[in-house]
Amino acid sequence: MELGIELVPKERKQLISNLMQFYLYDFTQYLELDVNSDGSFPMYPGLEAYWSSGSNKFAYLMTVNGATAGFALVDRLLRSTEGQFYMTEFFVMQKYRRTGVGTWAAHKLFDMFPGDWKVSQVRANIPARNFWHRVIGSYTNGAFQERFNPSQGNPSQYFSTLNINSMK
């Protein structure tokens, strides 16, 4: 299995927009999301900024043997006390879940952006929380903290890649 991750150029931004429909569909089991009258989910808020905001937002495509497998949106946090990088969205298509693709892609992204990270989940999305505990736990050898948003109760994991990268 040949795994790949690539930055999506502006000319291919529609690819992420299309994949976002599947991502939002998955979230209908955790959030009150409905499709529009044309049968599609509303445009993901702020998606355009991943190609227009300079060097603070990054959209990545995951591939398996050249086929689209998912995407990740990473934000560089400016002047934040919560870290330098935020895994804003992370999606692996059903076909590729539980194959190691998500773990590989997340670890690759952590390596690409050394520093302090924040990864969050919707409180009701227990599979995502379990995934991130495994992924971050294996990457950091368990050296992460989890905190809950006081108003929504959503969990976030906080960790640094700096110590990990210096040991590689």
Coordinates of N, CA, C and O in Angstrom, one line a residue:
M1 N 0.9 -1.2 0.0 CA 0.0 0.0 0.0 C 0.9 1.2 0.0 O 1.7 1.4 0.9
E2 N 0.8 2.1 -1.0 CA 1.6 3.3 -1.2 C 0.7 4.5 -0.7 O -0.3 4.8 -1.2
L3 N 1.2 5.1 0.4 CA 0.5 6.2 1.1 C 1.1 7.5 0.6 O 2.3 7.6 0.5
G4 N 0.2 8.5 0.4 CA 0.7 9.8 0.1 C -0.1 10.9 0.7 O -1.2 10.7 1.2
I5 N 0.6 12.0 0.9 CA -0.1 13.2 1.4 C 0.5 14.4 0.7 O 1.7 14.5 0.5
E6 N -0.4 15.3 0.2 CA 0.0 16.4 -0.6 C -0.8 17.6 -0.4 O -2.0 17.5 -0.1
L7 N -0.1 18.8 -0.4 CA -0.8 20.0 -0.3 C -1.7 20.3 -1.5 O -1.3 20.0 -2.6
V8 N -2.9 20.6 -1.3 CA -3.9 20.8 -2.4 C -3.8 22.2 -2.9 O -4.0 23.2 -2.2
P9 N -3.4 22.4 -4.2 CA -3.3 23.8 -4.8 C -4.7 24.3 -5.0 O -5.7 23.6 -5.1
K10 N -4.7 25.6 -5.2 CA -6.0 26.4 -5.4 C -6.8 25.8 -6.6 O -8.0 25.7 -6.6
E11 N -6.1 25.4 -7.6 CA -6.7 24.9 -8.8 C -7.5 23.6 -8.5 O -8.3 23.2 -9.3
R12 N -7.2 22.9 -7.4 CA -7.9 21.7 -7.1 C -8.7 21.8 -5.8 O -9.1 20.8 -5.3
K13 N -9.0 23.0 -5.4 CA -9.8 23.2 -4.2 C -11.1 22.5 -4.2 O -11.7 22.1 -3.2
Q14 N -11.7 22.4 -5.4 CA -13.0 21.7 -5.5 C -13.0 20.3 -5.0 O -14.0 19.8 -4.4
L15 N -11.9 19.6 -5.1 CA -11.7 18.3 -4.6 C -12.0 18.2 -3.1 O -12.8 17.4 -2.6
I16 N -11.4 19.2 -2.3 CA -11.7 19.2 -0.8 C -13.1 19.6 -0.6 O -13.8 19.0 0.3
S17 N -13.7 20.5 -1.3 CA -15.1 20.9 -1.2 C -16.0 19.7 -1.4 O -17.0 19.5 -0.7
N18 N -15.7 18.9 -2.4 CA -16.5 17.7 -2.7 C -16.4 16.7 -1.6 O -17.4 16.1 -1.1
L19 N -15.1 16.4 -1.1 CA -14.9 15.5 0.0 C -15.6 15.9 1.3 O -16.0 15.1 2.1
M20 N -15.7 17.2 1.4 CA -16.3 17.8 2.6 C -17.8 17.3 2.7 O -18.3 17.2 3.9
Q21 N -18.4 17.1 1.6 CA -19.8 16.6 1.7 C -19.9 15.2 2.4 O -20.8 15.0 3.2
F22 N -18.9 14.3 2.2 CA -18.9 13.1 2.9 C -18.6 13.2 4.3 O -19.1 12.5 5.2
Y23 N -17.7 14.1 4.6 CA -17.3 14.4 6.0 C -18.5 15.0 6.8 O -18.8 14.5 7.9
L24 N -19.2 15.9 6.2 CA -20.4 16.4 6.9 C -21.5 15.4 7.0 O -22.2 15.3 8.0
Y25 N -21.6 14.5 6.0 CA -22.6 13.4 6.1 C -22.2 12.6 7.4 O -23.1 12.2 8.1
D26 N -21.0 12.2 7.5 CA -20.6 11.4 8.7 C -21.0 12.1 10.0 O -21.3 11.5 11.0
F27 N -21.0 13.5 10.0 CA -21.3 14.2 11.2 C -22.8 14.3 11.5 O -23.2 14.7 12.6
T28 N -23.6 13.9 10.6 CA -25.0 13.9 10.9 C -25.4 13.0 12.1 O -26.5 13.2 12.7
Q29 N -24.6 12.0 12.4 CA -24.9 11.2 13.6 C -24.5 11.9 14.9 O -24.9 11.4 15.9
Y30 N -23.8 13.0 14.8 CA -23.3 13.7 16.1 C -23.9 15.1 16.2 O -24.0 15.6 17.3
L31 N -24.2 15.7 15.1 CA -24.7 17.1 15.1 C -26.0 17.2 14.3 O -26.2 16.4 13.4
E32 N -26.7 18.3 14.5 CA -27.9 18.6 13.8 C -27.6 19.2 12.4 O -27.5 20.4 12.3
L33 N -27.2 18.4 11.5 CA -26.9 18.9 10.1 C -27.9 18.4 9.1 O -28.3 17.2 9.2
D34 N -28.3 19.2 8.2 CA -29.3 18.9 7.2 C -28.8 19.3 5.9 O -28.0 20.3 5.8
V35 N -29.2 18.7 4.8 CA -28.9 19.1 3.5 C -29.8 20.2 3.0 O -30.9 20.4 3.5
N36 N -29.3 21.0 2.0 CA -30.1 22.0 1.4 C -31.2 21.4 0.5 O -31.2 20.2 0.3
S37 N -32.0 22.3 -0.1 CA -33.1 21.8 -0.9 C -32.5 21.1 -2.2 O -33.2 20.3 -2.8
D38 N -31.3 21.3 -2.5 CA -30.7 20.6 -3.7 C -30.0 19.3 -3.3 O -29.4 18.6 -4.1
G39 N -30.1 18.9 -2.0 CA -29.5 17.7 -1.5 C -28.1 17.7 -1.1 O -27.5 16.6 -0.9
S40 N -27.5 18.9 -1.0 CA -26.1 18.9 -0.6 C -26.0 19.7 0.7 O -26.9 20.5 1.1
F41 N -24.9 19.5 1.5 CA -24.7 20.2 2.7 C -24.3 21.6 2.4 O -23.7 21.8 1.3
P42 N -24.5 22.6 3.3 CA -24.1 23.9 3.0 C -22.5 23.9 2.9 O -21.9 23.0 3.5
M43 N -22.0 24.9 2.3 CA -20.6 25.1 2.1 C -19.9 25.2 3.5 O -20.5 25.8 4.4
Y44 N -18.8 24.5 3.7 CA -18.1 24.5 4.9 C -17.6 25.9 5.2 O -16.9 26.5 4.3
P45 N -17.9 26.5 6.3 CA -17.6 27.9 6.6 C -16.0 28.1 6.6 O -15.3 27.3 7.3
G46 N -15.6 29.0 5.9 CA -14.1 29.4 5.9 C -13.2 28.5 5.0 O -12.0 28.6 5.1
L47 N -13.8 27.6 4.3 CA -13.0 26.7 3.4 C -12.1 27.5 2.4 O -11.0 27.1 2.2
E48 N -12.7 28.5 1.9 CA -11.9 29.3 0.9 C -10.6 29.8 1.4 O -9.6 30.0 0.7
A49 N -10.6 30.1 2.7 CA -9.5 30.7 3.4 C -8.2 29.8 3.3 O -7.1 30.3 3.4
Y50 N -8.4 28.5 3.1 CA -7.3 27.6 2.9 C -6.5 27.9 1.7 O -5.3 27.4 1.5
W51 N -7.0 28.7 0.8 CA -6.3 29.0 -0.4 C -6.1 30.5 -0.6 O -5.4 31.0 -1.5
S52 N -6.6 31.3 0.4 CA -6.5 32.8 0.2 C -5.9 33.5 1.4 O -5.8 34.7 1.4
S53 N -5.6 32.8 2.5 CA -5.2 33.5 3.7 C -3.7 33.6 3.9 O -3.2 33.9 4.9
G54 N -2.9 33.3 2.8 CA -1.5 33.3 3.0 C -0.9 32.0 3.5 O -1.2 31.0 2.9
S55 N -0.1 32.1 4.5 CA 0.6 30.8 4.9 C 0.2 30.3 6.3 O 1.0 29.8 7.0
N56 N -1.1 30.5 6.6 CA -1.6 30.1 8.0 C -2.6 28.9 7.9 O -3.0 28.4 9.0
K57 N -3.0 28.5 6.7 CA -4.0 27.5 6.6 C -3.5 26.5 5.5 O -3.1 27.0 4.4
F58 N -3.7 25.2 5.8 CA -3.1 24.2 4.8 C -4.2 23.1 4.6 O -4.7 22.5 5.6
A59 N -4.5 22.8 3.4 CA -5.4 21.7 3.0 C -4.6 20.6 2.4 O -3.9 20.8 1.4
Y60 N -4.7 19.4 3.0 CA -3.9 18.3 2.5 C -4.8 17.2 2.0 O -5.9 16.9 2.6
L61 N -4.4 16.5 1.0 CA -5.1 15.3 0.4 C -4.3 14.1 0.8 O -3.1 14.0 0.6
M62 N -5.0 13.1 1.3 CA -4.4 11.8 1.6 C -4.7 10.8 0.4 O -5.9 10.8 -0.1
T63 N -3.8 10.0 0.0 CA -4.0 9.1 -1.1 C -3.5 7.7 -0.7 O -2.6 7.6 0.1
V64 N -4.1 6.7 -1.3 CA -3.6 5.3 -1.2 C -3.5 4.8 -2.6 O -4.5 4.7 -3.3
N65 N -2.3 4.4 -2.9 CA -2.0 3.9 -4.3 C -2.5 4.8 -5.3 O -3.1 4.4 -6.4
G66 N -2.4 6.1 -5.1 CA -2.8 7.2 -6.0 C -4.3 7.5 -5.9 O -4.7 8.5 -6.5
A67 N -5.1 6.8 -5.2 CA -6.6 7.1 -5.1 C -6.8 8.0 -3.9 O -6.2 7.8 -2.8
T68 N -7.8 8.8 -4.0 CA -8.2 9.7 -2.9 C -8.6 8.9 -1.7 O -9.5 8.1 -1.8
A69 N -8.1 9.2 -0.5 CA -8.4 8.5 0.7 C -9.0 9.4 1.8 O -9.6 8.9 2.7
G70 N -8.8 10.7 1.7 CA -9.2 11.6 2.7 C -8.6 13.0 2.6 O -7.8 13.3 1.7
F71 N -8.8 13.8 3.6 CA -8.2 15.1 3.7 C -7.9 15.5 5.1 O -8.5 15.0 6.1
A72 N -7.1 16.6 5.3 CA -6.8 17.2 6.6 C -6.7 18.7 6.3 O -6.1 19.1 5.4
L73 N -7.3 19.4 7.3 CA -7.1 20.9 7.3 C -6.4 21.2 8.5 O -6.8 20.9 9.6
V74 N -5.2 21.9 8.3 CA -4.4 22.3 9.4 C -4.3 23.8 9.5 O -4.0 24.4 8.5
D75 N -4.4 24.4 10.7 CA -4.3 25.8 10.9 C -3.0 26.1 11.7 O -2.8 25.4 12.7
R76 N -2.3 27.1 11.3 CA -1.2 27.7 12.1 C -1.9 28.7 13.0 O -2.5 29.7 12.5
L77 N -1.8 28.5 14.3 CA -2.4 29.4 15.3 C -1.5 30.6 15.6 O -0.3 30.4 15.9
L78 N -2.0 31.8 15.4 CA -1.2 33.0 15.6 C -1.6 33.5 17.0 O -2.8 33.7 17.2
R79 N -0.6 33.8 17.8 CA -0.9 34.5 19.1 C -2.0 33.7 19.9 O -2.9 34.3 20.5
S80 N -1.8 32.4 19.9 CA -2.7 31.6 20.7 C -2.0 30.9 21.9 O -0.9 30.5 21.8
T81 N -2.7 30.9 23.0 CA -2.2 30.2 24.2 C -2.4 28.7 24.1 O -1.9 27.9 24.9
E82 N -3.1 28.2 23.1 CA -3.5 26.8 23.0 C -2.6 26.0 22.1 O -2.8 24.8 21.9
G83 N -1.6 26.6 21.5 CA -0.6 25.9 20.7 C -0.3 26.7 19.4 O -0.8 27.8 19.2
Q84 N 0.5 26.1 18.6 CA 0.9 26.7 17.3 C 0.2 26.1 16.1 O 0.0 26.8 15.1
F85 N -0.3 24.9 16.3 CA -1.0 24.2 15.2 C -2.3 23.6 15.6 O -2.4 23.1 16.8
Y86 N -3.3 23.6 14.8 CA -4.6 23.0 15.1 C -5.0 22.1 14.0 O -5.1 22.5 12.8
M87 N -5.4 20.9 14.3 CA -5.9 19.9 13.3 C -7.4 20.3 13.2 O -8.2 19.8 14.0
T88 N -7.7 21.2 12.3 CA -9.1 21.7 12.2 C -10.1 20.7 11.8 O -11.1 20.6 12.4
E89 N -9.8 19.9 10.7 CA -10.6 18.9 10.3 C -9.7 17.7 9.8 O -8.6 18.0 9.2
F90 N -10.2 16.5 9.9 CA -9.5 15.3 9.5 C -10.5 14.3 9.1 O -11.4 13.9 9.9
F91 N -10.3 13.8 7.9 CA -11.3 12.9 7.3 C -10.7 11.8 6.5 O -9.9 12.0 5.6
V92 N -11.0 10.5 6.9 CA -10.5 9.3 6.1 C -11.8 8.6 5.6 O -12.7 8.4 6.4
M93 N -11.8 8.4 4.3 CA -13.0 7.7 3.7 C -13.2 6.3 4.4 O -12.2 5.7 4.7
Q94 N -14.4 5.9 4.5 CA -14.8 4.6 5.2 C -13.9 3.5 4.7 O -13.4 2.7 5.4
K95 N -13.7 3.4 3.4 CA -13.0 2.3 2.8 C -11.6 2.2 3.4 O -11.0 1.0 3.4
Y96 N -11.0 3.3 3.8 CA -9.6 3.3 4.3 C -9.5 3.3 5.8 O -8.3 3.4 6.3
R97 N -10.6 3.4 6.5 CA -10.5 3.4 8.0 C -10.0 2.0 8.5 O -10.3 1.0 7.9
R98 N -9.3 2.1 9.6 CA -8.8 0.9 10.2 C -7.7 0.2 9.4 O -7.5 -1.0 9.5
T99 N -7.1 0.9 8.5 CA -6.0 0.3 7.6 C -4.7 1.0 8.0 O -3.7 0.5 7.4
G100 N -4.7 2.0 8.8 CA -3.4 2.6 9.2 C -3.2 3.9 8.4 O -2.3 4.7 8.7
V101 N -4.1 4.2 7.5 CA -4.0 5.5 6.6 C -4.1 6.7 7.5 O -3.2 7.6 7.4
G102 N -5.1 6.8 8.4 CA -5.3 7.9 9.2 C -4.1 8.1 10.2 O -3.6 9.3 10.4
T103 N -3.6 7.1 10.8 CA -2.5 7.2 11.7 C -1.3 7.7 11.0 O -0.6 8.6 11.5
W104 N -1.0 7.1 9.9 CA 0.2 7.5 9.1 C 0.1 9.0 8.7 O 1.0 9.7 8.8
A105 N -1.1 9.4 8.2 CA -1.3 10.8 7.8 C -1.1 11.8 8.9 O -0.5 12.8 8.8
A106 N -1.7 11.4 10.0 CA -1.6 12.3 11.2 C -0.2 12.4 11.7 O 0.3 13.6 11.9
H107 N 0.5 11.3 11.8 CA 1.9 11.4 12.2 C 2.8 12.2 11.2 O 3.6 12.9 11.6
K108 N 2.5 12.0 9.9 CA 3.2 12.7 8.9 C 3.0 14.2 9.1 O 3.9 15.0 9.0
L109 N 1.7 14.6 9.3 CA 1.4 16.1 9.5 C 2.1 16.6 10.8 O 2.6 17.7 10.8
F110 N 2.1 15.8 11.8 CA 2.8 16.2 13.1 C 4.3 16.5 12.8 O 4.9 17.4 13.3
D111 N 4.9 15.6 12.0 CA 6.3 15.8 11.6 C 6.5 17.0 10.8 O 7.5 17.7 10.9
M112 N 5.6 17.3 9.9 CA 5.7 18.4 9.0 C 5.6 19.8 9.7 O 6.1 20.8 9.2
F113 N 4.9 19.8 10.8 CA 4.7 21.1 11.5 C 5.1 20.9 13.0 O 4.3 20.7 13.9
P114 N 6.4 21.0 13.2 CA 6.9 20.8 14.6 C 6.5 22.0 15.5 O 6.5 23.1 15.1
G115 N 6.0 21.6 16.7 CA 5.6 22.6 17.6 C 4.5 22.0 18.5 O 4.3 20.8 18.7
D116 N 3.7 23.0 19.1 CA 2.6 22.6 20.0 C 1.3 22.5 19.2 O 1.0 23.4 18.5
W117 N 0.6 21.4 19.5 CA -0.6 21.1 18.7 C -1.8 21.0 19.6 O -1.7 20.7 20.8
K118 N -2.9 21.2 18.9 CA -4.3 21.0 19.5 C -5.1 20.2 18.5 O -5.1 20.6 17.3
V119 N -5.7 19.2 19.0 CA -6.6 18.4 18.2 C -7.9 18.3 19.0 O -7.9 17.9 20.2
S120 N -9.1 18.6 18.4 CA -10.4 18.6 19.1 C -11.4 17.6 18.4 O -11.2 17.4 17.2
Q121 N -12.3 17.2 19.2 CA -13.4 16.4 18.6 C -14.8 16.9 19.2 O -14.8 17.5 20.2
V122 N -15.8 16.6 18.5 CA -17.2 16.8 19.0 C -17.4 15.8 20.1 O -17.0 14.6 20.0
R123 N -17.9 16.2 21.2 CA -18.1 15.4 22.4 C -18.7 14.1 22.1 O -18.3 13.0 22.6
A124 N -19.8 14.0 21.3 CA -20.5 12.8 21.0 C -19.8 11.8 20.1 O -20.1 10.7 20.0
N125 N -18.7 12.3 19.4 CA -18.0 11.5 18.5 C -16.9 10.6 19.2 O -15.7 10.9 19.1
I126 N -17.4 9.6 19.9 CA -16.5 8.7 20.7 C -15.5 8.0 19.8 O -14.3 7.9 20.1
P127 N -15.9 7.5 18.6 CA -14.9 6.9 17.7 C -13.7 7.8 17.4 O -12.5 7.4 17.4
A128 N -14.0 9.1 17.1 CA -12.9 10.1 16.8 C -12.0 10.3 18.0 O -10.8 10.3 17.9
R129 N -12.7 10.4 19.2 CA -11.9 10.6 20.4 C -11.0 9.4 20.6 O -9.8 9.6 21.0
N130 N -11.5 8.2 20.5 CA -10.7 7.0 20.6 C -9.5 7.0 19.6 O -8.4 6.6 20.0
F131 N -9.8 7.3 18.4 CA -8.8 7.4 17.3 C -7.7 8.3 17.7 O -6.5 8.0 17.7
W132 N -8.0 9.5 18.1 CA -7.0 10.5 18.4 C -6.2 10.1 19.7 O -5.0 10.4 19.8
H133 N -6.9 9.5 20.7 CA -6.1 9.0 21.8 C -5.0 8.0 21.4 O -3.9 8.1 21.8
R134 N -5.4 7.1 20.5 CA -4.5 6.1 20.0 C -3.4 6.8 19.2 O -2.2 6.5 19.4
V135 N -3.7 7.6 18.2 CA -2.8 8.3 17.3 C -1.8 9.2 18.1 O -0.6 9.1 17.9
I136 N -2.3 10.1 18.9 CA -1.5 11.0 19.6 C -0.7 10.2 20.7 O 0.5 10.5 20.9
G137 N -1.3 9.3 21.3 CA -0.7 8.5 22.4 C 0.5 7.7 21.8 O 1.6 7.7 22.4
S138 N 0.4 7.1 20.6 CA 1.5 6.4 20.0 C 2.6 7.4 19.5 O 3.8 7.1 19.6
Y139 N 2.2 8.5 19.0 CA 3.1 9.5 18.5 C 4.0 10.1 19.7 O 5.2 10.3 19.5
T140 N 3.3 10.4 20.8 CA 4.0 11.1 21.9 C 4.4 10.1 23.0 O 4.9 10.6 24.1
N141 N 4.1 8.8 22.9 CA 4.4 7.9 24.0 C 3.5 8.3 25.2 O 4.0 8.2 26.3
G142 N 2.3 8.7 24.9 CA 1.4 9.1 26.0 C 1.6 10.4 26.6 O 0.8 10.8 27.5
A143 N 2.5 11.2 26.1 CA 2.7 12.6 26.6 C 1.8 13.6 26.0 O 2.3 14.5 25.2
F144 N 0.5 13.6 26.4 CA -0.4 14.6 25.9 C -1.4 14.9 27.1 O -1.5 14.1 28.0
Q145 N -2.0 16.0 27.0 CA -3.0 16.4 28.0 C -4.4 16.5 27.3 O -4.4 16.9 26.1
E146 N -5.4 16.2 28.0 CA -6.7 16.4 27.4 C -7.5 17.4 28.3 O -7.5 17.2 29.5
R147 N -8.1 18.3 27.6 CA -9.0 19.3 28.4 C -10.3 19.4 27.6 O -10.4 19.1 26.4
F148 N -11.3 19.8 28.3 CA -12.7 20.0 27.8 C -13.1 21.4 27.7 O -12.9 22.2 28.6
N149 N -13.7 21.8 26.6 CA -14.2 23.1 26.4 C -15.3 23.4 27.4 O -16.2 22.6 27.5
P150 N -15.1 24.4 28.3 CA -16.1 24.6 29.3 C -17.5 24.9 28.9 O -18.5 24.5 29.6
S151 N -17.8 25.5 27.7 CA -19.1 25.8 27.3 C -19.8 24.6 26.5 O -20.9 24.3 26.7
Q152 N -19.0 23.9 25.6 CA -19.6 22.9 24.8 C -19.2 21.5 25.3 O -19.9 20.5 24.9
G153 N -18.2 21.4 26.1 CA -17.8 20.1 26.6 C -17.0 19.2 25.7 O -16.7 18.0 25.9
N154 N -16.6 19.8 24.5 CA -15.8 19.1 23.5 C -14.4 18.8 24.0 O -13.7 19.8 24.5
P155 N -13.8 17.6 23.9 CA -12.5 17.3 24.3 C -11.4 17.8 23.3 O -11.7 17.8 22.1
S156 N -10.3 18.2 23.8 CA -9.1 18.6 23.0 C -7.9 18.0 23.6 O -7.8 18.0 24.8
Q157 N -7.0 17.5 22.7 CA -5.7 17.0 23.2 C -4.7 18.0 22.8 O -4.7 18.6 21.7
Y158 N -3.7 18.2 23.8 CA -2.6 19.1 23.6 C -1.3 18.4 23.8 O -1.2 17.6 24.7
F159 N -0.4 18.6 22.9 CA 0.9 18.0 22.9 C 1.9 18.7 22.1 O 1.6 19.6 21.3
S160 N 3.2 18.4 22.3 CA 4.3 19.0 21.5 C 5.0 18.0 20.7 O 5.2 16.9 21.2
T161 N 5.3 18.3 19.5 CA 6.1 17.4 18.6 C 7.6 17.7 18.8 O 8.4 16.9 18.2
L162 N 8.0 18.7 19.5 CA 9.4 19.1 19.5 C 10.3 18.0 20.1 O 11.3 17.7 19.6
N163 N 9.8 17.5 21.2 CA 10.6 16.4 21.9 C 10.7 15.2 21.0 O 11.7 14.5 21.0
I164 N 9.6 14.8 20.4 CA 9.5 13.7 19.6 C 10.5 13.8 18.4 O 11.2 12.9 18.1
N165 N 10.4 15.0 17.7 CA 11.2 15.2 16.5 C 12.7 15.2 16.9 O 13.5 14.8 16.1
S166 N 13.1 15.6 18.1 CA 14.5 15.6 18.4 C 15.0 14.2 18.7 O 16.2 14.0 18.7
M167 N 14.1 13.3 19.0 CA 14.5 11.9 19.2 C 14.6 11.0 18.0 O 15.1 9.9 18.0
K168 N 14.1 11.5 16.9 CA 14.0 10.8 15.6 C 15.4 10.8 14.9 O 16.1 11.7 15.0

